[in-house]
Coordinates of C-alpha atoms and ligand atoms in Angstrom, one line a residue:
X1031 CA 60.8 -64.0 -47.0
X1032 CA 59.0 -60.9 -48.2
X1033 CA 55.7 -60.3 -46.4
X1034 CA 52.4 -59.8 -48.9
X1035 CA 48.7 -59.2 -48.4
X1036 CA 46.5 -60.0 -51.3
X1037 CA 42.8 -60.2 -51.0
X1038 CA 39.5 -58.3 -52.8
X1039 CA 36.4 -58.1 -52.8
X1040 CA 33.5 -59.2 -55.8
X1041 CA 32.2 -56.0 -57.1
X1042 CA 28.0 -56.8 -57.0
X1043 CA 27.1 -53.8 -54.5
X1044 CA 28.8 -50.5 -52.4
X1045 CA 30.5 -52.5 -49.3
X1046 CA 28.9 -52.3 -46.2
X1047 CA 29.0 -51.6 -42.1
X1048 CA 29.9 -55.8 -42.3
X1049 CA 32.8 -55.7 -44.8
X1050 CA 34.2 -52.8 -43.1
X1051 CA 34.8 -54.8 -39.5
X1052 CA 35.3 -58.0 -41.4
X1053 CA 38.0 -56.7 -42.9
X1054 CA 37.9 -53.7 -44.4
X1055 CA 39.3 -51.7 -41.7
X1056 CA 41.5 -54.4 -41.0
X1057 CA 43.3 -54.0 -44.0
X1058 CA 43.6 -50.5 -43.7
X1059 CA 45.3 -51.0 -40.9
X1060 CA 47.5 -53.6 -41.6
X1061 CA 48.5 -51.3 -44.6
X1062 CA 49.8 -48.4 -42.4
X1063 CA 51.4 -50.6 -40.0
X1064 CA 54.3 -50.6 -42.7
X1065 CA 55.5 -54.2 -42.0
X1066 CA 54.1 -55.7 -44.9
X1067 CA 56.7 -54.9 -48.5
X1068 CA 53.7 -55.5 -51.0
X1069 CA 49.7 -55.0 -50.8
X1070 CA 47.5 -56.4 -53.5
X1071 CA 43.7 -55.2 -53.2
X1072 CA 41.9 -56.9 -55.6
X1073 CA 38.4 -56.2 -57.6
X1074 CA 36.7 -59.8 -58.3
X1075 CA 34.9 -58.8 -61.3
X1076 CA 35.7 -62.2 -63.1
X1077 CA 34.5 -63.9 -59.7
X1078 CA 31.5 -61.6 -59.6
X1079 CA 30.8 -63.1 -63.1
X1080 CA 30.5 -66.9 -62.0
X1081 CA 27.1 -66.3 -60.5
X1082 CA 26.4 -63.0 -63.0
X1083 CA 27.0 -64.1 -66.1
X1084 CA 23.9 -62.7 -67.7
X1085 CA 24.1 -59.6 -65.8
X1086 CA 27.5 -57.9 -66.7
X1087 CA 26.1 -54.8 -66.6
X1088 CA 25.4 -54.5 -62.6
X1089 CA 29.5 -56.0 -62.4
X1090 CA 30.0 -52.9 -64.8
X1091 CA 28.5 -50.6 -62.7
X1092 CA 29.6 -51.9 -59.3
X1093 CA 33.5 -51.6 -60.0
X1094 CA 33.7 -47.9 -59.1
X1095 CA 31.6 -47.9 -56.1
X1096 CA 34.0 -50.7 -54.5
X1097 CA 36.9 -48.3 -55.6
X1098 CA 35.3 -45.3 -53.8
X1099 CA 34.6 -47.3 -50.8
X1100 CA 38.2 -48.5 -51.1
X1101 CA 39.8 -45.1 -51.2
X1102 CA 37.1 -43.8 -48.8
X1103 CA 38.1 -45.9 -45.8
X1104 CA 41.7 -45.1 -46.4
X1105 CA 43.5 -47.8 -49.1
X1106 CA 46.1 -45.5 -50.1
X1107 CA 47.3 -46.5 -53.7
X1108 CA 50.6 -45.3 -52.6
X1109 CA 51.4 -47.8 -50.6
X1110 CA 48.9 -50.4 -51.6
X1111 CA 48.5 -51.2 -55.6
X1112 CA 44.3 -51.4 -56.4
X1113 CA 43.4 -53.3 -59.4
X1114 CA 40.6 -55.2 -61.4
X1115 CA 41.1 -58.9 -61.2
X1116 CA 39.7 -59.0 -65.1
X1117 CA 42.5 -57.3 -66.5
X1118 CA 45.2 -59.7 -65.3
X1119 CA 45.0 -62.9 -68.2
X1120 CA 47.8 -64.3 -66.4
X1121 CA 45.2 -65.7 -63.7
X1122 CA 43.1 -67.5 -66.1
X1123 CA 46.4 -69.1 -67.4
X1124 CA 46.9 -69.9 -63.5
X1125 CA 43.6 -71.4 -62.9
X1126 CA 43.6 -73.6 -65.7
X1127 CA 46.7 -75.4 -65.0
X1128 CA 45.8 -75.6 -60.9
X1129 CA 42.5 -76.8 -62.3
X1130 CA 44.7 -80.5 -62.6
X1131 CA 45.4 -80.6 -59.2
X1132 CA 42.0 -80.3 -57.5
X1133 CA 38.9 -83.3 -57.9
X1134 CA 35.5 -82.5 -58.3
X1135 CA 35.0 -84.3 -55.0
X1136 CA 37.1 -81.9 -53.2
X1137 CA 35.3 -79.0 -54.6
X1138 CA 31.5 -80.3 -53.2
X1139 CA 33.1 -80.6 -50.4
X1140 CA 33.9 -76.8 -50.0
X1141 CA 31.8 -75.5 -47.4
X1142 CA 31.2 -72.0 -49.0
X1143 CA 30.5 -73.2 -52.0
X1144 CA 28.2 -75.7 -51.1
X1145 CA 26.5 -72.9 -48.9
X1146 CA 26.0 -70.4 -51.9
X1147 CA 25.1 -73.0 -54.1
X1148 CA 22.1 -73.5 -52.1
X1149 CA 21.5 -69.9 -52.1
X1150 CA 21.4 -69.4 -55.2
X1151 CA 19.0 -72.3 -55.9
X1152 CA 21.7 -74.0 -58.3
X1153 CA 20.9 -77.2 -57.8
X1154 CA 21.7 -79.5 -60.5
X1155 CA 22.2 -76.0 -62.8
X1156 CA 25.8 -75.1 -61.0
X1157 CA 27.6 -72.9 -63.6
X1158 CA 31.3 -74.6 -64.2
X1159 CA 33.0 -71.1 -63.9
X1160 CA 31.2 -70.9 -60.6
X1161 CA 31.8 -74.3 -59.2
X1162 CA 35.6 -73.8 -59.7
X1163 CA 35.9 -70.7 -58.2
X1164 CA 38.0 -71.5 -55.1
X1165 CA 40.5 -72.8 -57.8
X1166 CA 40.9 -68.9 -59.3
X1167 CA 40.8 -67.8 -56.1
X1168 CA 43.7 -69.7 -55.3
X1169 CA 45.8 -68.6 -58.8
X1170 CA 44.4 -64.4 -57.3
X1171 CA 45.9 -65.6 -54.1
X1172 CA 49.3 -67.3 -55.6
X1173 CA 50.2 -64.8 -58.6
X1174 CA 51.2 -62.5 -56.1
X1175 CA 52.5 -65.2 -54.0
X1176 CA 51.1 -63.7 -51.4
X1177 CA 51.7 -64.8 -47.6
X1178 CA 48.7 -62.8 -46.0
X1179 CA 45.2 -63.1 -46.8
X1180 CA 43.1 -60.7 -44.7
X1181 CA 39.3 -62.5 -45.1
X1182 CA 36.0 -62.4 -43.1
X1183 CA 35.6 -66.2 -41.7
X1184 CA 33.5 -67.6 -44.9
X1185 CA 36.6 -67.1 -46.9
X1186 CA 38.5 -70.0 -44.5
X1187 CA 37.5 -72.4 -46.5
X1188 CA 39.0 -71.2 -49.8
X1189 CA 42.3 -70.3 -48.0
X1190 CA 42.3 -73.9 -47.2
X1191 CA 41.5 -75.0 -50.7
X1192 CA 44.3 -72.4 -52.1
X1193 CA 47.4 -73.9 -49.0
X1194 CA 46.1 -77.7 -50.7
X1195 CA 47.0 -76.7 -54.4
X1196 CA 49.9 -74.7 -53.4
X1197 CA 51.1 -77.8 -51.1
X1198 CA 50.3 -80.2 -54.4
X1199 CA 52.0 -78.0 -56.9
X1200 CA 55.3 -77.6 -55.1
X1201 CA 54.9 -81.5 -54.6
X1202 CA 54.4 -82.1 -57.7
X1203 CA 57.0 -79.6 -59.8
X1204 CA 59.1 -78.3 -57.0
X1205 CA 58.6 -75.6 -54.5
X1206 CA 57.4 -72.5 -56.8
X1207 CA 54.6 -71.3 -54.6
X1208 CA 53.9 -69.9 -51.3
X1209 CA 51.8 -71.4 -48.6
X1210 CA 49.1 -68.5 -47.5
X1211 CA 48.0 -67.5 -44.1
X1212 CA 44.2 -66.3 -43.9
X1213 CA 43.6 -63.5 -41.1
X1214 CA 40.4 -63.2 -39.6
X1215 CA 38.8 -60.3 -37.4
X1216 CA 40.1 -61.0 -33.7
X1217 CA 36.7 -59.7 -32.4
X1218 CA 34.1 -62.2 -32.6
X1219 CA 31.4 -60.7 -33.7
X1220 CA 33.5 -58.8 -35.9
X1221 CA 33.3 -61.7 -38.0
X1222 CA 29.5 -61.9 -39.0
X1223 CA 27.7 -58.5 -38.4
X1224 CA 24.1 -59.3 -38.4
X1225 CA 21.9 -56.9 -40.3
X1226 CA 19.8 -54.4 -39.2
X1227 CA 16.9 -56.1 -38.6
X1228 CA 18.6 -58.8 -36.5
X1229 CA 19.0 -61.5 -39.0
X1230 CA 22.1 -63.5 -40.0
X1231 CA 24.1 -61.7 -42.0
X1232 CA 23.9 -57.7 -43.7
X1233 CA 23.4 -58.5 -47.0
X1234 CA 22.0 -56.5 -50.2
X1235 CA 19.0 -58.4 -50.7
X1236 CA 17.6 -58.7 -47.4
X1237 CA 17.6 -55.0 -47.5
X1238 CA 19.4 -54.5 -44.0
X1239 CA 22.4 -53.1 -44.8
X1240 CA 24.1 -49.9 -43.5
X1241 CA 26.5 -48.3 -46.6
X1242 CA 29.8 -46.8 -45.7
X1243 CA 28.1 -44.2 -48.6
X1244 CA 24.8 -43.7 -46.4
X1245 CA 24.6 -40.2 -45.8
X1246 CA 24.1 -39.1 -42.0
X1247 CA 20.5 -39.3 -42.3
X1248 CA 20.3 -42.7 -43.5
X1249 CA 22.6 -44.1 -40.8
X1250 CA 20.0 -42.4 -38.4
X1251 CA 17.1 -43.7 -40.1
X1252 CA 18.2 -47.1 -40.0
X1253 CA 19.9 -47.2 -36.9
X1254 CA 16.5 -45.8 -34.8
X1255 CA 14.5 -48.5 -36.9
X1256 CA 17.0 -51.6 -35.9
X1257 CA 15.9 -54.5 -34.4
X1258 CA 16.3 -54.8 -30.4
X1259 CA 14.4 -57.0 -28.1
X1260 CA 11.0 -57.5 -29.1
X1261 CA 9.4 -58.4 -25.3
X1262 CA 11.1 -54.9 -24.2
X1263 CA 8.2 -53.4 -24.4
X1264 CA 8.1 -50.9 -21.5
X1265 CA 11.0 -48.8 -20.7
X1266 CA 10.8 -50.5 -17.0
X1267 CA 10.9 -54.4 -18.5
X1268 CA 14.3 -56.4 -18.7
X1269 CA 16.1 -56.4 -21.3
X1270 CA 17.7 -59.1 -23.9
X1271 CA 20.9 -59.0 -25.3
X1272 CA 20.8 -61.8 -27.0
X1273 CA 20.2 -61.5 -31.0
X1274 CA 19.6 -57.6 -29.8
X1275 CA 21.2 -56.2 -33.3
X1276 CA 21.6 -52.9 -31.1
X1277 CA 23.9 -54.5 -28.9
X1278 CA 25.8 -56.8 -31.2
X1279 CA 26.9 -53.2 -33.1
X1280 CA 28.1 -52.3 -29.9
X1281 CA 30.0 -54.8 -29.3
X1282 CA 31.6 -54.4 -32.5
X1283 CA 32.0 -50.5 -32.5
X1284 CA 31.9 -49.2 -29.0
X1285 CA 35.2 -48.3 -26.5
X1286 CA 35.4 -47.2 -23.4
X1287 CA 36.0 -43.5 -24.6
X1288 CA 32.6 -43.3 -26.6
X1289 CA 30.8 -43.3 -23.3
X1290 CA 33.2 -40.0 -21.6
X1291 CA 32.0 -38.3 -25.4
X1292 CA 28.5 -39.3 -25.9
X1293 CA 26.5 -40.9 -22.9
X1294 CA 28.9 -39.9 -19.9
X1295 CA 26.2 -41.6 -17.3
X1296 CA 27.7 -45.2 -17.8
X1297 CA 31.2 -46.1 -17.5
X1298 CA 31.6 -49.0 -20.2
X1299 CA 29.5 -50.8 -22.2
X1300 CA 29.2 -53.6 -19.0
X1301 CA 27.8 -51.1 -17.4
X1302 CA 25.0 -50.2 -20.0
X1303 CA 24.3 -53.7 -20.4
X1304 CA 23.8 -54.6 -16.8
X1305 CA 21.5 -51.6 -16.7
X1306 CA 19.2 -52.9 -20.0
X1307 CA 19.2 -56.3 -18.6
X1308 CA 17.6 -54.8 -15.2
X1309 CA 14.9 -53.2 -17.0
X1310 CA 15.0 -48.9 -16.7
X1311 CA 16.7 -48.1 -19.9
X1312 CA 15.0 -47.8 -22.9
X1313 CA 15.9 -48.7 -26.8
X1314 CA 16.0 -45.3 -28.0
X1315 CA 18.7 -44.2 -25.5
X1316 CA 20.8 -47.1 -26.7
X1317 CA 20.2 -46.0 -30.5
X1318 CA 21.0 -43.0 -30.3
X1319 CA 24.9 -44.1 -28.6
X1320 CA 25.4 -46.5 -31.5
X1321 CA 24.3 -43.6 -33.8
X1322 CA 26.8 -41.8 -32.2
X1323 CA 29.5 -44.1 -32.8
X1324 CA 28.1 -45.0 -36.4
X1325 CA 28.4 -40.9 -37.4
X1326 CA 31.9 -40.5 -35.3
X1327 CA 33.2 -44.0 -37.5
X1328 CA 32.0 -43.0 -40.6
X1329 CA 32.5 -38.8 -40.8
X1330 CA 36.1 -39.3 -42.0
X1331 CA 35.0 -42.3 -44.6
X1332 CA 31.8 -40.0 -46.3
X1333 CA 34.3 -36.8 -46.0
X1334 CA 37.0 -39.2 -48.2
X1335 CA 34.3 -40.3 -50.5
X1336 CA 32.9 -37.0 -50.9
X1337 CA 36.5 -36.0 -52.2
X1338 CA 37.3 -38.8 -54.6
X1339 CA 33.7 -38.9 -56.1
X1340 CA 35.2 -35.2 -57.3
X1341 CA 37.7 -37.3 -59.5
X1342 CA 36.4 -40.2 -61.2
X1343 CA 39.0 -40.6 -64.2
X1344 CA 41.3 -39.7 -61.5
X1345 CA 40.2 -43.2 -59.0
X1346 CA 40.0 -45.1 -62.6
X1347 CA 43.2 -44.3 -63.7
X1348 CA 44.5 -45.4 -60.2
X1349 CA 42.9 -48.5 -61.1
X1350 CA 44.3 -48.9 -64.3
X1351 CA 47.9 -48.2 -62.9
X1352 CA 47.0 -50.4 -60.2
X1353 CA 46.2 -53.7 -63.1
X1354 CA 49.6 -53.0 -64.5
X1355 CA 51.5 -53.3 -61.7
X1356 CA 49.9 -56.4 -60.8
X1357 CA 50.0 -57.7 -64.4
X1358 CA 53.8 -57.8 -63.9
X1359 CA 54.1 -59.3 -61.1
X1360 CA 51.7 -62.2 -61.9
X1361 CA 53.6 -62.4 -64.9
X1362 CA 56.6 -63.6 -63.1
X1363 CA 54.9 -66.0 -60.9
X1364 CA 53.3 -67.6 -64.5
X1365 CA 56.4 -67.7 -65.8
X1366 CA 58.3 -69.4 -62.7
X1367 CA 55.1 -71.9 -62.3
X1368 CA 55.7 -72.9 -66.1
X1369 CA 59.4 -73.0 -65.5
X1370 CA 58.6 -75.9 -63.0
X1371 CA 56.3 -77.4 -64.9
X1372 CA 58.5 -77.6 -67.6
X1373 CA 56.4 -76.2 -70.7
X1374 CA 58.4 -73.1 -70.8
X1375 CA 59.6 -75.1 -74.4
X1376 CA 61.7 -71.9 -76.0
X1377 CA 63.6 -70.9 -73.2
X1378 CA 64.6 -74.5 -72.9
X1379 CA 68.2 -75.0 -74.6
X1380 CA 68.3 -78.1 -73.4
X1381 CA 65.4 -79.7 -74.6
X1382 CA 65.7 -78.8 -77.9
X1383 CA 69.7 -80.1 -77.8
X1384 CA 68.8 -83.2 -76.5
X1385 CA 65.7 -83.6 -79.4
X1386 CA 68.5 -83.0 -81.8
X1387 CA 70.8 -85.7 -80.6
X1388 CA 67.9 -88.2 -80.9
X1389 CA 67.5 -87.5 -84.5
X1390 CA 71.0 -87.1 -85.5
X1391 CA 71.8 -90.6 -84.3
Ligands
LIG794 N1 35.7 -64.5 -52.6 C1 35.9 -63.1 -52.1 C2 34.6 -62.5 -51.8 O1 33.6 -63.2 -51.9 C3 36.6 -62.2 -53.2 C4 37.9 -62.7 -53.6 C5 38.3 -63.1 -54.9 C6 39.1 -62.9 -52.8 N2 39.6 -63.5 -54.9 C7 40.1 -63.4 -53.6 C8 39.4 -62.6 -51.4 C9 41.4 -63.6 -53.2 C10 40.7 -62.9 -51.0 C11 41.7 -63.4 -51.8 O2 34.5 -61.4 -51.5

């Protein structure tokens, strides 16, 4: 069986330091491996849309900063086709016909959903197009009958929802689709970068985000202004490493070699640790590693970025090359899940044979 990564990304900001070890640079990876025969990167405008409806304009705007970040971090539309999830009807036509094979019941119990809903403050004003989201996430993930789906860990649960309709459609009509496997970041804390200012999860409106577009002065700003340990007062008191947002970036960014290049006192990041935790070593020595590491990680990404900004219609018509590519090929899943389904009417000879024998009689 042919081995294929689909997955993407809703277009409502630039992608951050948490979407680049969630998966970002995952994917990247997994792309320039060369074992996988097909790579789908996907744009979630029309997902963006569920919870956006009345602000198309910030979807709009968002499309090509996702692109860059794409392109910047080293997608390569040779080997991996980019498109706009938008441009492909075939999914809607997808999503309406899975939309049979999953209950409302099943969708409240989708823990993302249910954790956005309250968010959002939905409530009892849940958008339908929202609601039913997992079910077009399943006909992104199935068009391209994909086998790979490299997600942060929220997305589990939508993986799950997509194997469930894939399982009850080949019950149903015969096997058509393809089961999906969801990767996750093997590192830990890989999986939920906290913000900047210690708290849960980077995201846009809390403000603590790092953008793989910061410039170098940015990263600086933000890193010498993160959150660490707020009883380390004195350079001499022990230090926490627990919910220390200085730390928890090491952990996701530092190796053994960033210590010989940038702080060649310690051996490994135990090392640095065990010294904070003793007390003698203060934040700003810290800070200024991960800064290190942050500027080292992210020279090659701005340098990219700095290119591809140069060539805007260039990165749109990649896009736009990109949706037709994909248009065909969820063209021939529709048309093989309609096959099975049996309301493929014209192409069926021997339907409208046997409808003349019953009249003829
Ligand atoms: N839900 C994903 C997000 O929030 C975006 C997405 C849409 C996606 N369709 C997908 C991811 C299919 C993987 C596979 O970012």
């Amino acid at each position: 069986m042919e081995k294929i990564i689909l997955t993407g990304d809703r277009p409502t900001g630039r992608l951050h330091l948490g979407h680049y070890v969630g998966s970002l640079k995952r994917r990247v990876e997994l792309q320039n491996s060369g074992i996988y025969d097909k790579i789908f990167i996907m744009i979630a405008d029309a997902q963006a849309l569920t919870d956006n409806a009345d602000n198309p304009e910030k979807i709009r705007e968002n499309i090509i900063e996702v692109a860059l970040d794409y392109l910047s971090c080293g997608l390569d539309p040779e080997k991996s086709t980019l498109f706009i999830q938008s441009q492909l009807p075939e999914l809607t036509e997808l999503s309406f016909y899975y939309m049979n094979l999953v209950t409302v019941s099943r969708l409240q119990r989708n823990p993302t959903v249910k954790a956005e809903i309250q968010l959002r403050n939905f409530e009892t004003s849940i958008p339908v197009g929202f609601f039913t989201y997992p079910i077009s996430q399943a006909a992104d993930i199935t068009a391209f009958k994909a086998t790979t789906v490299p997600v942060g860990e929220d997305q589990l649960p939508m993986i799950e929802q997509a194997r469930e309709i894939v399982r009850r459609f080949n019950m149903t009509y015969g096997d058509t689709l393809v089961e999906p496997e969801a990767l996750i970041p093997q590192n830990e804390v890989c999986c939920r970068l906290p913000g900047t200012d210690g708290k849960a999860k980077m995201s846009k409106s809390l403000g603590n985000c790092i953008y793989l577009s910061d410039t170098e002065k940015e990263v600086k700003q933000k890193v010498m202004n993160m959150f660490t340990d707020p009883t380390h007062l004195l350079v001499s008191d022990p230090g926490h490493l627990e919910g220390n947002a200085v730390f928890t970036y090491l952990d996701a960014f530092c190796r053994d070699e960033h210590f010989a290049e940038f702080l060649p006192e310690y051996a490994c990041l135990d090392e640095l640790k065990a010294h904070y935790q003793r007390g003698g070593l203060g934040d700003v020595k810290v800070k200024k590693l991960l800064n290190n590491i942050l500027q080292a990680e992210l020279a090659p990404i701005r340098e990219r970025r700095a290119m591809w900004q140069k060539d805007i219609p260039g990165v749109y018509e990649i896009l736009r090359q990109g949706s037709q590519v994909a248009r065909a090929e969820a063209g021939k899943t529709l048309d093989d899940v309609k096959r099975a389904m049996r309301i493929n009417y014209f192409e069926d000879g021997a339907l409208i044979r046997s409808h003349v024998e019953k009249y003829s009689k």
